[in-house]
Amino acid sequence: MSALILSLPVIWVWFTFAGPGYYAEFNDIKKSLEEMEGVSLIDAWGHEDLTFEHIGAEIEVAEKGLVRFTELSSSSFTSNPKICLEKIGPYHFTYRGNGYIGVNNIETNKPMISEFMGSSIDVGKDGWFAGFFSFQIHSVQDVIQRYDEICEVISQWPIFPKEQNFISPDGVEMWISVKKVK
């Protein structure tokens, strides 16, 4: 009996940080993608830390093309204000900006203006890039269902190195473009 009691913390640590519990959300995301009709899971990944985080996946939508998602969570399949795309169809994203993005001076706690760049755009209802679409995107399924409409909007964006300037809803100045690949 005492051996069982002594082994419980070891089993809990293994399950939570190395065993199936550690990868539970990742496995749920993969399963959700694999079960979607008309979708083939190409690849899935994440970052190992205290939790398995920064989960991404690349899928192929039948008769459409590829979509690469970043920052996926289990709620990305129900309703999530954050839906991040790195690629859809032939379009890879690139943006840069200048403004307050939540970084404060460690000594004064005053907001700092930052220069930044990225390749994954948040098209969810609260995302910086949501305003480009005449519809809201709440889930992975919305991206799949509106694949052609999303590509149509993005096809109007300038091809890198040309850029289009815009101001995000929270006042951050950005420049966007796409890299088109075959």
PDB file of C-alpha atoms in Angstrom:
ATOM      1  CA  MET A   1       0.000   0.000   0.000  1.00  0.00           C
ATOM      2  CA  SER A   2       2.777   2.454   0.883  1.00  0.00           C
ATOM      3  CA  ALA A   3       4.487   1.709  -2.459  1.00  0.00           C
ATOM      4  CA  LEU A   4       1.291   2.718  -4.255  1.00  0.00           C
ATOM      5  CA  ILE A   5       0.995   5.940  -2.260  1.00  0.00           C
ATOM      6  CA  LEU A   6       4.642   6.789  -2.925  1.00  0.00           C
ATOM      7  CA  SER A   7       4.278   6.083  -6.660  1.00  0.00           C
ATOM      8  CA  LEU A   8       1.182   8.271  -7.178  1.00  0.00           C
ATOM      9  CA  PRO A   9       3.116  11.576  -7.340  1.00  0.00           C
ATOM     10  CA  VAL A  10       5.567  10.037  -9.832  1.00  0.00           C
ATOM     11  CA  ILE A  11       2.697   8.755 -11.991  1.00  0.00           C
ATOM     12  CA  TRP A  12       0.963  12.156 -11.818  1.00  0.00           C
ATOM     13  CA  VAL A  13       4.146  14.005 -12.847  1.00  0.00           C
ATOM     14  CA  TRP A  14       4.738  11.583 -15.733  1.00  0.00           C
ATOM     15  CA  PHE A  15       1.116  11.785 -16.926  1.00  0.00           C
ATOM     16  CA  THR A  16       0.977  15.569 -16.746  1.00  0.00           C
ATOM     17  CA  PHE A  17       4.367  16.489 -18.184  1.00  0.00           C
ATOM     18  CA  ALA A  18       5.485  13.554 -20.335  1.00  0.00           C
ATOM     19  CA  GLY A  19       2.595  11.166 -20.847  1.00  0.00           C
ATOM     20  CA  PRO A  20      -0.733  11.510 -22.639  1.00  0.00           C
ATOM     21  CA  GLY A  21      -1.900  14.376 -20.410  1.00  0.00           C
ATOM     22  CA  TYR A  22       0.950  16.558 -21.660  1.00  0.00           C
ATOM     23  CA  TYR A  23      -0.175  16.069 -25.262  1.00  0.00           C
ATOM     24  CA  ALA A  24      -3.933  15.962 -24.594  1.00  0.00           C
ATOM     25  CA  GLU A  25      -4.802  19.250 -26.312  1.00  0.00           C
ATOM     26  CA  PHE A  26      -2.431  18.512 -29.203  1.00  0.00           C
ATOM     27  CA  ASN A  27      -4.010  15.083 -29.670  1.00  0.00           C
ATOM     28  CA  ASP A  28      -7.527  16.596 -29.498  1.00  0.00           C
ATOM     29  CA  ILE A  29      -6.608  19.128 -32.194  1.00  0.00           C
ATOM     30  CA  LYS A  30      -5.132  16.458 -34.461  1.00  0.00           C
ATOM     31  CA  LYS A  31      -8.193  14.254 -33.962  1.00  0.00           C
ATOM     32  CA  SER A  32     -10.561  17.157 -34.730  1.00  0.00           C
ATOM     33  CA  LEU A  33      -8.705  17.888 -37.978  1.00  0.00           C
ATOM     34  CA  GLU A  34      -8.500  14.224 -38.980  1.00  0.00           C
ATOM     35  CA  GLU A  35     -12.246  13.782 -38.477  1.00  0.00           C
ATOM     36  CA  MET A  36     -13.246  16.770 -40.621  1.00  0.00           C
ATOM     37  CA  GLU A  37     -14.856  15.838 -43.908  1.00  0.00           C
ATOM     38  CA  GLY A  38     -12.910  17.021 -46.942  1.00  0.00           C
ATOM     39  CA  VAL A  39      -9.783  17.773 -44.897  1.00  0.00           C
ATOM     40  CA  SER A  40      -6.470  15.908 -44.842  1.00  0.00           C
ATOM     41  CA  LEU A  41      -4.005  16.580 -42.051  1.00  0.00           C
ATOM     42  CA  ILE A  42      -0.562  17.135 -43.603  1.00  0.00           C
ATOM     43  CA  ASP A  43       1.442  18.016 -40.479  1.00  0.00           C
ATOM     44  CA  ALA A  44       0.972  19.139 -36.878  1.00  0.00           C
ATOM     45  CA  TRP A  45       3.505  20.527 -34.409  1.00  0.00           C
ATOM     46  CA  GLY A  46       3.932  22.330 -31.133  1.00  0.00           C
ATOM     47  CA  HIS A  47       6.494  23.693 -28.707  1.00  0.00           C
ATOM     48  CA  GLU A  48       7.540  21.662 -25.704  1.00  0.00           C
ATOM     49  CA  ASP A  49       7.515  23.654 -22.478  1.00  0.00           C
ATOM     50  CA  LEU A  50       5.693  23.200 -19.177  1.00  0.00           C
ATOM     51  CA  THR A  51       2.694  22.598 -21.413  1.00  0.00           C
ATOM     52  CA  PHE A  52       2.749  21.539 -25.062  1.00  0.00           C
ATOM     53  CA  GLU A  53       2.005  24.938 -26.579  1.00  0.00           C
ATOM     54  CA  HIS A  54       2.029  27.037 -29.768  1.00  0.00           C
ATOM     55  CA  ILE A  55       0.253  24.267 -31.629  1.00  0.00           C
ATOM     56  CA  GLY A  56       0.057  24.527 -35.400  1.00  0.00           C
ATOM     57  CA  ALA A  57      -1.171  22.377 -38.245  1.00  0.00           C
ATOM     58  CA  GLU A  58      -1.159  22.277 -42.009  1.00  0.00           C
ATOM     59  CA  ILE A  59      -4.166  20.780 -43.746  1.00  0.00           C
ATOM     60  CA  GLU A  60      -5.296  20.238 -47.304  1.00  0.00           C
ATOM     61  CA  VAL A  61      -8.874  21.193 -48.072  1.00  0.00           C
ATOM     62  CA  ALA A  62     -10.251  18.925 -50.806  1.00  0.00           C
ATOM     63  CA  GLU A  63     -10.437  20.595 -54.215  1.00  0.00           C
ATOM     64  CA  LYS A  64      -9.135  23.862 -52.707  1.00  0.00           C
ATOM     65  CA  GLY A  65      -5.612  23.825 -51.332  1.00  0.00           C
ATOM     66  CA  LEU A  66      -3.480  24.136 -48.231  1.00  0.00           C
ATOM     67  CA  VAL A  67      -4.143  26.052 -45.020  1.00  0.00           C
ATOM     68  CA  ARG A  68      -1.528  26.473 -42.292  1.00  0.00           C
ATOM     69  CA  PHE A  69      -2.865  27.416 -38.866  1.00  0.00           C
ATOM     70  CA  THR A  70      -0.816  28.619 -35.890  1.00  0.00           C
ATOM     71  CA  GLU A  71      -1.740  29.136 -32.236  1.00  0.00           C
ATOM     72  CA  LEU A  72      -4.447  26.455 -32.316  1.00  0.00           C
ATOM     73  CA  SER A  73      -6.325  25.417 -29.189  1.00  0.00           C
ATOM     74  CA  SER A  74      -9.257  23.122 -28.524  1.00  0.00           C
ATOM     75  CA  SER A  75     -11.540  26.168 -28.661  1.00  0.00           C
ATOM     76  CA  SER A  76     -10.384  26.873 -32.243  1.00  0.00           C
ATOM     77  CA  PHE A  77     -13.024  24.331 -33.289  1.00  0.00           C
ATOM     78  CA  THR A  78     -15.941  25.845 -31.362  1.00  0.00           C
ATOM     79  CA  SER A  79     -15.662  29.610 -31.006  1.00  0.00           C
ATOM     80  CA  ASN A  80     -12.411  31.444 -30.544  1.00  0.00           C
ATOM     81  CA  PRO A  81     -11.731  35.159 -31.063  1.00  0.00           C
ATOM     82  CA  LYS A  82      -8.198  34.245 -32.236  1.00  0.00           C
ATOM     83  CA  ILE A  83      -7.796  32.286 -35.484  1.00  0.00           C
ATOM     84  CA  CYS A  84      -4.280  32.588 -36.907  1.00  0.00           C
ATOM     85  CA  LEU A  85      -3.319  31.783 -40.483  1.00  0.00           C
ATOM     86  CA  GLU A  86       0.208  31.536 -41.815  1.00  0.00           C
ATOM     87  CA  LYS A  87      -0.829  30.374 -45.264  1.00  0.00           C
ATOM     88  CA  ILE A  88      -3.964  29.795 -47.316  1.00  0.00           C
ATOM     89  CA  GLY A  89      -3.905  28.593 -50.899  1.00  0.00           C
ATOM     90  CA  PRO A  90      -0.911  30.108 -52.663  1.00  0.00           C
ATOM     91  CA  TYR A  91      -0.633  32.991 -50.172  1.00  0.00           C
ATOM     92  CA  HIS A  92       1.941  33.289 -47.391  1.00  0.00           C
ATOM     93  CA  PHE A  93       1.627  36.392 -45.217  1.00  0.00           C
ATOM     94  CA  THR A  94       4.123  38.982 -44.186  1.00  0.00           C
ATOM     95  CA  TYR A  95       3.558  42.105 -42.147  1.00  0.00           C
ATOM     96  CA  ARG A  96       5.484  44.599 -40.121  1.00  0.00           C
ATOM     97  CA  GLY A  97       4.395  47.339 -37.827  1.00  0.00           C
ATOM     98  CA  ASN A  98       5.163  50.038 -35.357  1.00  0.00           C
ATOM     99  CA  GLY A  99       3.131  50.745 -32.238  1.00  0.00           C
ATOM    100  CA  TYR A 100       2.151  49.626 -28.756  1.00  0.00           C
ATOM    101  CA  ILE A 101       1.745  45.845 -28.669  1.00  0.00           C
ATOM    102  CA  GLY A 102       1.496  45.265 -24.924  1.00  0.00           C
ATOM    103  CA  VAL A 103       5.143  45.791 -23.945  1.00  0.00           C
ATOM    104  CA  ASN A 104       5.839  48.073 -20.990  1.00  0.00           C
ATOM    105  CA  ASN A 105       9.134  49.488 -19.722  1.00  0.00           C
ATOM    106  CA  ILE A 106      10.258  47.259 -16.864  1.00  0.00           C
ATOM    107  CA  GLU A 107      11.433  50.203 -14.749  1.00  0.00           C
ATOM    108  CA  THR A 108       8.667  52.748 -15.373  1.00  0.00           C
ATOM    109  CA  ASN A 109       5.834  50.413 -16.456  1.00  0.00           C
ATOM    110  CA  LYS A 110       5.052  52.918 -19.211  1.00  0.00           C
ATOM    111  CA  PRO A 111       3.954  51.624 -22.631  1.00  0.00           C
ATOM    112  CA  MET A 112       6.733  51.208 -25.169  1.00  0.00           C
ATOM    113  CA  ILE A 113       6.464  51.630 -28.920  1.00  0.00           C
ATOM    114  CA  SER A 114       7.803  48.528 -30.654  1.00  0.00           C
ATOM    115  CA  GLU A 115       8.752  47.621 -34.183  1.00  0.00           C
ATOM    116  CA  PHE A 116       7.671  44.104 -35.090  1.00  0.00           C
ATOM    117  CA  MET A 117       7.148  41.728 -37.967  1.00  0.00           C
ATOM    118  CA  GLY A 118       5.226  38.531 -38.488  1.00  0.00           C
ATOM    119  CA  SER A 119       4.013  35.884 -40.860  1.00  0.00           C
ATOM    120  CA  SER A 120       0.880  34.610 -39.134  1.00  0.00           C
ATOM    121  CA  ILE A 121      -2.219  36.810 -39.256  1.00  0.00           C
ATOM    122  CA  ASP A 122      -5.053  36.729 -36.726  1.00  0.00           C
ATOM    123  CA  VAL A 123      -8.299  36.748 -38.732  1.00  0.00           C
ATOM    124  CA  GLY A 124     -10.502  35.900 -35.735  1.00  0.00           C
ATOM    125  CA  LYS A 125     -13.184  38.363 -34.675  1.00  0.00           C
ATOM    126  CA  ASP A 126     -10.790  40.246 -32.364  1.00  0.00           C
ATOM    127  CA  GLY A 127      -7.730  39.915 -34.626  1.00  0.00           C
ATOM    128  CA  TRP A 128      -5.816  42.752 -36.225  1.00  0.00           C
ATOM    129  CA  PHE A 129      -6.750  41.468 -39.691  1.00  0.00           C
ATOM    130  CA  ALA A 130     -10.446  40.716 -39.085  1.00  0.00           C
ATOM    131  CA  GLY A 131     -11.515  44.055 -40.582  1.00  0.00           C
ATOM    132  CA  PHE A 132     -10.413  43.004 -44.057  1.00  0.00           C
ATOM    133  CA  PHE A 133     -13.310  40.545 -44.252  1.00  0.00           C
ATOM    134  CA  SER A 134     -17.028  41.309 -44.574  1.00  0.00           C
ATOM    135  CA  PHE A 135     -17.752  38.272 -42.390  1.00  0.00           C
ATOM    136  CA  GLN A 136     -16.508  37.049 -39.027  1.00  0.00           C
ATOM    137  CA  ILE A 137     -14.274  34.037 -38.549  1.00  0.00           C
ATOM    138  CA  HIS A 138     -14.830  32.162 -35.286  1.00  0.00           C
ATOM    139  CA  SER A 139     -13.346  28.723 -35.925  1.00  0.00           C
ATOM    140  CA  VAL A 140     -11.195  26.479 -38.073  1.00  0.00           C
ATOM    141  CA  GLN A 141     -14.416  25.336 -39.751  1.00  0.00           C
ATOM    142  CA  ASP A 142     -15.210  28.945 -40.761  1.00  0.00           C
ATOM    143  CA  VAL A 143     -11.840  29.176 -42.523  1.00  0.00           C
ATOM    144  CA  ILE A 144     -12.511  25.933 -44.386  1.00  0.00           C
ATOM    145  CA  GLN A 145     -16.075  26.917 -45.324  1.00  0.00           C
ATOM    146  CA  ARG A 146     -14.999  30.388 -46.469  1.00  0.00           C
ATOM    147  CA  TYR A 147     -11.729  29.300 -48.070  1.00  0.00           C
ATOM    148  CA  ASP A 148     -12.531  30.826 -51.475  1.00  0.00           C
ATOM    149  CA  GLU A 149     -13.844  34.081 -49.970  1.00  0.00           C
ATOM    150  CA  ILE A 150     -10.739  34.457 -47.803  1.00  0.00           C
ATOM    151  CA  CYS A 151      -8.471  33.818 -50.805  1.00  0.00           C
ATOM    152  CA  GLU A 152     -10.448  36.369 -52.853  1.00  0.00           C
ATOM    153  CA  VAL A 153      -9.854  39.082 -50.224  1.00  0.00           C
ATOM    154  CA  ILE A 154      -6.191  38.198 -49.822  1.00  0.00           C
ATOM    155  CA  SER A 155      -5.642  38.112 -53.581  1.00  0.00           C
ATOM    156  CA  GLN A 156      -6.191  41.895 -53.484  1.00  0.00           C
ATOM    157  CA  TRP A 157      -3.266  42.418 -51.094  1.00  0.00           C
ATOM    158  CA  PRO A 158       0.021  43.591 -52.620  1.00  0.00           C
ATOM    159  CA  ILE A 159       2.621  41.007 -53.577  1.00  0.00           C
ATOM    160  CA  PHE A 160       5.856  41.323 -51.590  1.00  0.00           C
ATOM    161  CA  PRO A 161       7.959  43.532 -51.687  1.00  0.00           C
ATOM    162  CA  LYS A 162       5.059  45.946 -52.310  1.00  0.00           C
ATOM    163  CA  GLU A 163       3.099  46.727 -49.144  1.00  0.00           C
ATOM    164  CA  GLN A 164      -0.250  48.166 -48.107  1.00  0.00           C
ATOM    165  CA  ASN A 165      -0.452  50.387 -45.046  1.00  0.00           C
ATOM    166  CA  PHE A 166      -3.296  50.146 -42.537  1.00  0.00           C
ATOM    167  CA  ILE A 167      -4.079  51.021 -38.932  1.00  0.00           C
ATOM    168  CA  SER A 168      -5.336  48.191 -36.711  1.00  0.00           C
ATOM    169  CA  PRO A 169      -8.473  48.684 -34.574  1.00  0.00           C
ATOM    170  CA  ASP A 170      -6.237  49.378 -31.563  1.00  0.00           C
ATOM    171  CA  GLY A 171      -4.223  52.043 -33.407  1.00  0.00           C
ATOM    172  CA  VAL A 172      -1.124  50.086 -34.426  1.00  0.00           C
ATOM    173  CA  GLU A 173       0.307  51.086 -37.796  1.00  0.00           C
ATOM    174  CA  MET A 174       1.122  48.137 -40.061  1.00  0.00           C
ATOM    175  CA  TRP A 175       2.196  47.256 -43.573  1.00  0.00           C
ATOM    176  CA  ILE A 176       0.980  43.998 -45.119  1.00  0.00           C
ATOM    177  CA  SER A 177       1.784  41.975 -48.194  1.00  0.00           C
ATOM    178  CA  VAL A 178       1.638  38.405 -49.395  1.00  0.00           C
ATOM    179  CA  LYS A 179       4.153  36.084 -50.931  1.00  0.00           C
ATOM    180  CA  LYS A 180       2.465  34.069 -53.622  1.00  0.00           C
ATOM    181  CA  VAL A 181       3.792  30.578 -54.258  1.00  0.00           C
ATOM    182  CA  LYS A 182       2.658  27.982 -56.734  1.00  0.00           C
TER     183      LYS A 182
END
